[in-house]
């Protein structure tokens, strides 16, 4: 097992085996370090609706949905998964050591009749991915699996242990999200891995997942989703309610503001030749003008070449001018491609 400088597991067994589970089997990701918040009280959804660019105040009970938090400039604070439970709302965000979402909500919640708690350390959170995930989930959830339709949040009891399960689709990545109290973590984890012989099940670390999610075109905090980028640059236009006029940052979503300030677009590019990064890559044009930045770089398993997500000047993309990556010493020609990559 290889652990990175933040204490996150990069590799459990091997990158290849874990990647194969994502593409061909069942992949289990432990995302318990993701910031998890619990809110309950008077009109929680109305409060969160005033902090988010998408409409939240009409989400039905026991349904999940995205929650897109923006700052005064319209840039992204966090894109979280909202879980509208029977008597509370939970928000699962990114694994961010600075806990931006907690701080952002705490900044405004003091004037509300709402109790707000960071429960990250009290709950486990897992993602189940891969083409065998439906069979796996139907086995572990038994009769409850048929209730996990659409975005339903379902209470599952197995061998006297409780957890919740729901289905999420983000940027084309299909996954199941399960979470529960940490006191049930060990028996539930053991129960999940009792099924290992029936499925190609692997615990997946960040290295294999990063290859997979870039091949799928999935933006991730802090690389693509951060407070230097507007949701429209990342492809989140459908999650912005342009009719709302009461959320923080709504002034940034007028036509005039967008035409003037949303100048870059997140795209996928491949490298024409082998290329080494020294930690920072710039995108340049034929005359060496800086026109963008690489946000995520991987060696694609499917393409067997370097693949990157990059923010590039929209005018250059429209013009069709040649693109190059520059590492401060050498440059490599780039080719824009469409994602996701299918096996």
Short mmCIF file of C-alpha atoms in Angstrom, two decimals, residues 4 11 20 25 37 51 67 79 92 125 202 209 250 284-285 307 322:
data_model
loop_
_atom_site.label_atom_id
_atom_site.label_comp_id
_atom_site.label_asym_id
_atom_site.label_seq_id
_atom_site.Cartn_x
_atom_site.Cartn_y
_atom_site.Cartn_z
CA UNK A 4 0.67 10.11 -0.34
CA UNK A 11 -2.24 2.35 -4.44
CA UNK A 20 -8.95 -3.08 -14.43
CA UNK A 25 -15.07 -5.39 -12.44
CA UNK A 37 -21.68 17.95 6.85
CA UNK A 51 -25.73 29.69 -1.27
CA UNK A 67 -25.04 21.38 -4.70
CA UNK A 79 -19.52 21.04 -5.84
CA UNK A 92 -20.58 15.25 0.91
CA UNK A 125 -18.26 6.88 2.87
CA UNK A 202 -10.70 -4.35 -5.68
CA UNK A 209 -8.93 6.38 -10.12
CA UNK A 250 -25.65 35.39 -9.25
CA UNK A 284 1.15 27.87 -25.75
CA UNK A 285 0.34 28.71 -29.35
CA UNK A 307 -3.73 12.64 -21.77
CA UNK A 322 -2.13 24.56 -33.24
#
